[in-house]
C-alpha positions as a printed NumPy array, in Angstrom:
array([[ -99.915,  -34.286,    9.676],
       [ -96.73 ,  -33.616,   12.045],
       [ -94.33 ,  -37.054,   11.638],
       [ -93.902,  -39.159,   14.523],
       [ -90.247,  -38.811,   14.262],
       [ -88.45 ,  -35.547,   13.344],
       [ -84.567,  -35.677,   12.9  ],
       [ -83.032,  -32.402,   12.179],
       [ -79.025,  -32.02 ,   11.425],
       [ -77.927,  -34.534,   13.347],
       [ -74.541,  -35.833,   13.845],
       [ -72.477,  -37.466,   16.14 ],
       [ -68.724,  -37.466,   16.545],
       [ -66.99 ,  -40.128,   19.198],
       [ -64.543,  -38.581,   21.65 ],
       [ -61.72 ,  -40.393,   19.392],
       [ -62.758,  -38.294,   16.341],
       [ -64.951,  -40.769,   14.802],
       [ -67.963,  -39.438,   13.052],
       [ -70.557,  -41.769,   13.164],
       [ -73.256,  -39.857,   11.713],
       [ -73.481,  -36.465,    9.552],
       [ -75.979,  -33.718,    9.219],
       [ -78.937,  -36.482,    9.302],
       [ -81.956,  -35.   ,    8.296],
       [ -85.366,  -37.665,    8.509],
       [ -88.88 ,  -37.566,    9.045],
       [ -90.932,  -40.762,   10.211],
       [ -94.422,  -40.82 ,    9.695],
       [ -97.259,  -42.461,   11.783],
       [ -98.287,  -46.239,   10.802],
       [ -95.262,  -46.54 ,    8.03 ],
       [ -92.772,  -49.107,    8.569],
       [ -89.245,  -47.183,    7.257],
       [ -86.454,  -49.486,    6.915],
       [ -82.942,  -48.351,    7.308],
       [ -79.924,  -50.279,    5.335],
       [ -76.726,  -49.609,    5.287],
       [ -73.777,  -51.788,    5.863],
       [ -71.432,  -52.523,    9.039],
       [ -70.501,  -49.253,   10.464],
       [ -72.791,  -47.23 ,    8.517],
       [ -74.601,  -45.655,   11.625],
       [ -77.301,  -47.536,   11.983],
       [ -76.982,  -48.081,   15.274],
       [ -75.876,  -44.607,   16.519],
       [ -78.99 ,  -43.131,   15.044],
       [ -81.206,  -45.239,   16.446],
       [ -79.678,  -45.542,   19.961],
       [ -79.779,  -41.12 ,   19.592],
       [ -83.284,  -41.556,   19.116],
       [ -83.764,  -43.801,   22.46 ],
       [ -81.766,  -42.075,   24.422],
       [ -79.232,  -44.138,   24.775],
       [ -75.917,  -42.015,   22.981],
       [ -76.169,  -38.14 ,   23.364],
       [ -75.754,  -36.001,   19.724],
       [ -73.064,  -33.906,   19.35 ],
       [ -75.225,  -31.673,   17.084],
       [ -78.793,  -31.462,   15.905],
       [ -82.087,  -32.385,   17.516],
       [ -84.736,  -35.295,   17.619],
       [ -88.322,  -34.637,   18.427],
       [ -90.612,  -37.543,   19.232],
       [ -94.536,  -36.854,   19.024],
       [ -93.268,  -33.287,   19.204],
       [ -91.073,  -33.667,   22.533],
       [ -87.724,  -33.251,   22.8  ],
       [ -85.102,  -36.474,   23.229],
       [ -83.312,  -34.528,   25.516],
       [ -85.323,  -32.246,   27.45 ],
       [ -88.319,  -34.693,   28.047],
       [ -86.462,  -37.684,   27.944],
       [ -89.076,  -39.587,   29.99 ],
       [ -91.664,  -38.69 ,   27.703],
       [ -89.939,  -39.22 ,   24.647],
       [ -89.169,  -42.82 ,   26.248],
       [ -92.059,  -43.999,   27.221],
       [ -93.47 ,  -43.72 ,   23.819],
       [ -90.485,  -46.023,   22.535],
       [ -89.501,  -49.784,   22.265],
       [ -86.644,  -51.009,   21.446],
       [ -85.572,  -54.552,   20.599],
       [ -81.558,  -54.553,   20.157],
       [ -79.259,  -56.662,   18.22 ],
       [ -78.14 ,  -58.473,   21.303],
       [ -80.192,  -60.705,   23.305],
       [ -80.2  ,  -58.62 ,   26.253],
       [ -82.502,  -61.461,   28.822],
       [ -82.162,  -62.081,   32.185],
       [ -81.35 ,  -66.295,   31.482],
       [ -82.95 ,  -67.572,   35.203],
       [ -85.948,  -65.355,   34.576],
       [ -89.62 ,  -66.839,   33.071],
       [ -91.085,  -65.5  ,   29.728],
       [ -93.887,  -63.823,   32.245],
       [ -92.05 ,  -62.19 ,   34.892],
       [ -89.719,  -60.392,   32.155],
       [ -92.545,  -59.027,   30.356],
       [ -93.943,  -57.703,   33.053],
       [ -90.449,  -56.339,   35.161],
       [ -90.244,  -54.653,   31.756],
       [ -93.662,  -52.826,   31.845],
       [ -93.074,  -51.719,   35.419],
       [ -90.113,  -50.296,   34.447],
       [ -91.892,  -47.931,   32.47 ],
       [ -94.599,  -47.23 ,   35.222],
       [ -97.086,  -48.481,   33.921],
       [ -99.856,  -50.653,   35.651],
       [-100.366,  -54.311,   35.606],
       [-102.516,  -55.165,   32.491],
       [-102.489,  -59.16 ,   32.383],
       [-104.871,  -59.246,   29.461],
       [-102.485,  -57.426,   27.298],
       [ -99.447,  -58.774,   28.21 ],
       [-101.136,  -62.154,   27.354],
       [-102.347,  -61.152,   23.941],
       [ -98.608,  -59.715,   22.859],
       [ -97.57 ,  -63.291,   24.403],
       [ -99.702,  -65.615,   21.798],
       [ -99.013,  -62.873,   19.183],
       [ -96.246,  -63.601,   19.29 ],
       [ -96.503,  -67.454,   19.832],
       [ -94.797,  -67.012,   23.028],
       [ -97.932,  -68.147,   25.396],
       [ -97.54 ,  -71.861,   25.653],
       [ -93.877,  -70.748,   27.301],
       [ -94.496,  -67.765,   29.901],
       [ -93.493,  -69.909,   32.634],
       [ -90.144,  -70.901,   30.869],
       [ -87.15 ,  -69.938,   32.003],
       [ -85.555,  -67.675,   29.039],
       [ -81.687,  -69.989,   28.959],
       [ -84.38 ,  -72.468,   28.338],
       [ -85.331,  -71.33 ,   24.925],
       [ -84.49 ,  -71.381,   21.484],
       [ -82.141,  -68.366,   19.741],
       [ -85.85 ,  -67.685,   17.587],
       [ -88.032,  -68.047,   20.942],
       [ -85.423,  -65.396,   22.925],
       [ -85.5  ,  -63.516,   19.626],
       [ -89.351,  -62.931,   20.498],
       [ -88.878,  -62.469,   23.93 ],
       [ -87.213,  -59.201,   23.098],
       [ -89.698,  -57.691,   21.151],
       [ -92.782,  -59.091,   23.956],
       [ -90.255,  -56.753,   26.032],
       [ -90.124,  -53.686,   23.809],
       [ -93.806,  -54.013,   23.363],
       [ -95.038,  -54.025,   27.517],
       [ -95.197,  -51.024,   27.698],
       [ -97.484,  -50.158,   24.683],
       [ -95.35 ,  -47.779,   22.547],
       [ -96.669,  -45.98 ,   19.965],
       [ -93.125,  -46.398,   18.135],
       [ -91.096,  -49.752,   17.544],
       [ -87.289,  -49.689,   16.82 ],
       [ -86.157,  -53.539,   15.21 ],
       [ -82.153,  -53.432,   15.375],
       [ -81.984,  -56.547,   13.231],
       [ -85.002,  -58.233,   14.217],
       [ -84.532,  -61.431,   12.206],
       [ -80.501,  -61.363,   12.901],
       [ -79.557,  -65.111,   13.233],
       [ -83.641,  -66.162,   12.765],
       [ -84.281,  -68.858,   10.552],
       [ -85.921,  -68.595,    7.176],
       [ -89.002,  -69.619,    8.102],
       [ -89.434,  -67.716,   11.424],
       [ -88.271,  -64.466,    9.611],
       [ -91.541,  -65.076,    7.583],
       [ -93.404,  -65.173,   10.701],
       [ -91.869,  -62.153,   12.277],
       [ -92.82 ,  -60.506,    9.092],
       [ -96.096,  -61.335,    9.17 ],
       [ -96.166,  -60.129,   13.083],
       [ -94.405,  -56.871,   12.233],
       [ -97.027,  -56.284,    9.746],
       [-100.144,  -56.565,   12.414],
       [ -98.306,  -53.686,   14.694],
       [ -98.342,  -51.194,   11.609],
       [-101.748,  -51.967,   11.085],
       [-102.746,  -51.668,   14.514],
       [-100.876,  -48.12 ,   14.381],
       [ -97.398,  -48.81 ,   15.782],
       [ -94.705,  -46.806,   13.797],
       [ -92.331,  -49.09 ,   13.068],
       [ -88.569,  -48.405,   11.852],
       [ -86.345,  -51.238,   11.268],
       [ -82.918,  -51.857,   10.475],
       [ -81.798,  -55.076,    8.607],
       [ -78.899,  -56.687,    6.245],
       [ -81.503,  -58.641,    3.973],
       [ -82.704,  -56.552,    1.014],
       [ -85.841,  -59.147,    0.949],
       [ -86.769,  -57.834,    4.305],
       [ -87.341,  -54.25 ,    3.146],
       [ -88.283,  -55.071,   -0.33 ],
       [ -91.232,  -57.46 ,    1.679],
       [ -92.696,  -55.23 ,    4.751],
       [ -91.12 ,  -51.703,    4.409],
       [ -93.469,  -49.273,    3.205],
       [ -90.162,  -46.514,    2.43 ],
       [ -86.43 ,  -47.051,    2.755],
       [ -83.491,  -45.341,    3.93 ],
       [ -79.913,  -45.779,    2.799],
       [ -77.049,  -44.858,    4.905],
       [ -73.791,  -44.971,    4.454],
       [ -70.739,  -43.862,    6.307],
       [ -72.726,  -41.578,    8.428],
       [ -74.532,  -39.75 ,    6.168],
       [ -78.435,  -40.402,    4.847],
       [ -77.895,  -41.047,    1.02 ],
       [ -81.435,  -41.663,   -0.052],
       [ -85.091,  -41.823,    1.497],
       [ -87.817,  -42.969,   -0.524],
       [ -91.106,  -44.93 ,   -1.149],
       [ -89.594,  -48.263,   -2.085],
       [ -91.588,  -48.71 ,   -5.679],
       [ -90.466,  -44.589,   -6.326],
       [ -87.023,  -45.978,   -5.271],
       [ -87.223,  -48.691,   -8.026],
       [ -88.565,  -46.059,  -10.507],
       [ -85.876,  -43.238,  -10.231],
       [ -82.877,  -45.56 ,   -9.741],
       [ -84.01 ,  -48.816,  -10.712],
       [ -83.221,  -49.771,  -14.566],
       [ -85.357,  -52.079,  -16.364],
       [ -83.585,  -54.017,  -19.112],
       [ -84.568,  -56.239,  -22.118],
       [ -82.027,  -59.172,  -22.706],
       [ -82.166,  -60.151,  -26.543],
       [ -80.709,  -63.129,  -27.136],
       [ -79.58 ,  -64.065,  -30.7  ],
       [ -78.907,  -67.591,  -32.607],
       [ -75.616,  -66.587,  -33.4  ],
       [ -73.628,  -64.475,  -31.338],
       [ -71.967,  -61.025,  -32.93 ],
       [ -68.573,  -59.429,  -32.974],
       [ -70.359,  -56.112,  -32.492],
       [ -73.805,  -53.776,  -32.675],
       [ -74.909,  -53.212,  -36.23 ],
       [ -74.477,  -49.543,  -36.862],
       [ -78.492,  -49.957,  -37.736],
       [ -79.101,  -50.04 ,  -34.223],
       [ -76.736,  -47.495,  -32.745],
       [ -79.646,  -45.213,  -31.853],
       [ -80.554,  -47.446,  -28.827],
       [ -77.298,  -47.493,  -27.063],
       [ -77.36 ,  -51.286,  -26.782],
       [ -74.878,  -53.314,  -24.748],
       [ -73.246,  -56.475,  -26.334],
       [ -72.861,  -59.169,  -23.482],
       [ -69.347,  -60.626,  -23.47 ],
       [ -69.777,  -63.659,  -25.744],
       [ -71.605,  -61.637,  -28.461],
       [ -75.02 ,  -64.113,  -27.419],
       [ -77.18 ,  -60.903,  -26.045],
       [ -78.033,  -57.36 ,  -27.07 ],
       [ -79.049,  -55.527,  -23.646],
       [ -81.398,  -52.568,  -24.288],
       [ -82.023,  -50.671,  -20.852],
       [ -85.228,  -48.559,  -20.682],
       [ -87.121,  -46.369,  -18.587],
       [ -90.637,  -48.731,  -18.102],
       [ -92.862,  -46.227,  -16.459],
       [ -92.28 ,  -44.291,  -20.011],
       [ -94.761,  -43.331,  -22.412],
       [ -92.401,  -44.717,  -25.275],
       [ -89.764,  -47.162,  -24.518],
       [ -89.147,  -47.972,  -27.881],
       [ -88.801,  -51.536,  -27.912],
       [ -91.162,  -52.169,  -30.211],
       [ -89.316,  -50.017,  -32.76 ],
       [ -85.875,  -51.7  ,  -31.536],
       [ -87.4  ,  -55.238,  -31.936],
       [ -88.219,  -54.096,  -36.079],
       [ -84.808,  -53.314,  -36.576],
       [ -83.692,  -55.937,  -35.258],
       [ -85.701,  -58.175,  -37.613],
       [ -84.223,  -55.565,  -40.785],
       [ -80.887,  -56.296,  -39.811],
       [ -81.352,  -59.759,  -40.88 ],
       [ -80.76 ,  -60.962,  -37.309],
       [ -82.338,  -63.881,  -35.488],
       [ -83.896,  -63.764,  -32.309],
       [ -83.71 ,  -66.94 ,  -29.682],
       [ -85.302,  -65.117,  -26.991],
       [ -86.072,  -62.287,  -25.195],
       [ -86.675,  -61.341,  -21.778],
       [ -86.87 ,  -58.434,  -19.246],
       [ -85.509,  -57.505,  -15.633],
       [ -86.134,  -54.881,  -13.038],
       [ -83.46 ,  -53.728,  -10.93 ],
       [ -83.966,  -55.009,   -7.326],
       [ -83.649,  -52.945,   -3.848],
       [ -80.507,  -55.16 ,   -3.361],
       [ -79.094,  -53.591,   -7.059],
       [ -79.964,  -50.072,   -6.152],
       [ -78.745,  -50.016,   -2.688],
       [ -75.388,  -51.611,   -3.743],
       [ -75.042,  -48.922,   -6.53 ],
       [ -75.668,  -46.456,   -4.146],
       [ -73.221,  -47.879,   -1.534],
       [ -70.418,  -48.307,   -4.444],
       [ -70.856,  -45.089,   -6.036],
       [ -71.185,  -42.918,   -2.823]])
C-alpha cells in the first residue's frame, strides 16, 4: 500500500543560515495516527507547515496521495487540515459562519448535515450561533479543528492540539481524535506531553535539531530502547556488590538500600530467577522487589540528551 504521506530528503535552510530541518526522510501511512516530539525549535513546525504548503523546501520533495506539494499544490491542499498552535479565529464571527467560510474556501459545496455532525462531535453544537471572543480558550481550541475538518480531508495535522487545554478536555480531544482515525482520517500530531503519544499514537517520531532521530511503533520503541529494571531492595543496605553476583552487572543505588538488575523482558531468559538464588546464597535479605519499564518520556529524553 503507497503511504499517504511520502517525505523524501527534505531540508530547509532560512535565508539567515538557519537549518531548520535536515535530510528528513518519513513515510505516513493511511488510518495511523504518527506523533511527532521533539522539543522547542526542533522543526516541528517547519515540517509540518512544508507539508501544507505554507514554507517552501530548500531541498527534497513531499508527495501527498501521490501528488506533488509543489506542483499540485491545490490538490495536495485540499486533501489537508490543519489546526495550528495559534488560535487563528475571526473573534466577531459565529461558530457556524466560520465553519462554513472555511469550507468555501476550499470550494466545496454547502453540506449542512455534515458541518452539523463535526459541530456536536465535537460538542460545539449547542454554540454555532456564538460569537468565537465569546468562548472559552478549550471551546476556540475546538473551533479550530471544526475548521480544519470542513472541508473533509483525508489527512489531519494537530500542531499542539491540547496546547493550553485542560486535563480533562485533553481526555476528550483524545477520545475525538481517536473517532477520525477510525473513520479513516490520517492523523499526525505534534505535542509536548509524552502521555499524549504514549495514549493515542499508533507510531512516534523523534526530532531533534532538524534532523528525524527515530520512527517507530511505540510498543517496538519501548522494546529496542526501553530498559526494564528489577529494583531489589535489601534489609540492610551494602557498601558494595558481592563478587557472587558480579555476573549480572548490578547497580548499587546510592545509599547501598537497592541492587538494580536491568534486563531485556521480551527475552527468552532474563535470568532473574537465577539472580534472585544468589541472592538468597549470599546470605542477603530481601525487603522487596519490584520492576519498571522505561516510559516514552525516558526514551525520548535519552534520545534528545544523547543526540
Amino acid at each position: 500500500m503507497n503511504p499517504v504521506i511520502s517525505i523524501s530528503n527534505l531540508s530547509k535552510v532560512y535565508a539567515n543560515g538557519h537549518n531548520a530541518l535536515h535530510n528528513i526522510s518519513l513515510d505516513v501511512h493511511a488510518g495511523e495516527i504518527l506523533a511527532l516530539l521533539g522539543p522547542n525549535g526542533a522543526g516541528k513546525t517547519t515540517l509540518i507547515s512544508i507539508i501544507c504548503g505554507i514554507v517552501n523546501p530548500s531541498e527534497g520533495s513531499v508527495m501527498v496521495n501521490g501528488h506533488d506539494i509543489t506542483h499540485e499544490y491545490r490538490v495536495t491542499r485540499s486533501m489537508i487540515g490543519l489546526v495550528p498552535q495559534e488560535l487563528t479565529l475571526g473573534m466577531f464571527e459565529t461558530v457556524w459562519e466560520t465553519v462554513c467560510f472555511s469550507r468555501g474556501l476550499f470550494g466545496k459545496q454547502p453540506d449542512p448535515v455534515y458541518l452539523q455532525q463535526v459541530l456536536k462531535d465535537l460538542s460545539l453544537w449547542e454554540k454555532k450561533n456564538s460569537m468565537i471572543r465569546t468562548l472559552s480558550g478549550g471551546m476556540k481550541r475546538r473551533v479550530l479543528i471544526a475548521k480544519a475538518l470542513s472541508h473533509q480531508p483525508s489527512v489531519l495535522f494537530l500542531d499542539e492540539p491540547t496546547a493550553g487545554v485542560d486535563v480533562e478536555l485533553r481526555k476528550e480531544m483524545w477520545h475525538l481524535v481517536t473517532r477520525l482515525k477510525e473513520s479513516g482520517v490520517t492523523i499526525i500530531l505534534t505535542t509536548h506531553y509524552i502521555e499524549e503519544a504514549e495514549a493515542i499514537a499508533n507510531r512516534v517520531a523523534v526530532i531533534s535539531k532538524g534532523e528525524l532521530l527515530v520512527v517507530d511503533d511505540k510498543q517496538a520503541l519501548k522494546h529496542k530502547l526501553g530498559k526494564r529494571q528489577m529494583l531489589i531492595e535489601m534489609e540492610q543496605p551494602l557498601d558494595s556488590v558481592p563478587q557472587s553476583l558480579s555476573r549480572w552487572s548490578l547497580e548499587l543505588s546510592p545509599e547501598g538500600i537497592q541492587l538494580i538488575y536491568t534486563y531485556d523482558s521480551y527475552s527468552e531468559h532474563t535470568g532473574i530467577a537465577e539472580l534472585l538464588r544468589a541472592v538468597d546464597n549470599a546470605g542477603l535479605l530481601i525487603k522487596d522487589v519490584n520492576t519498571s519499564q522505561s516510559s516514552l518520556e525516558d526514551i525520548f529524553i535519552n534520545l534528545v540528551n544523547t543526540e
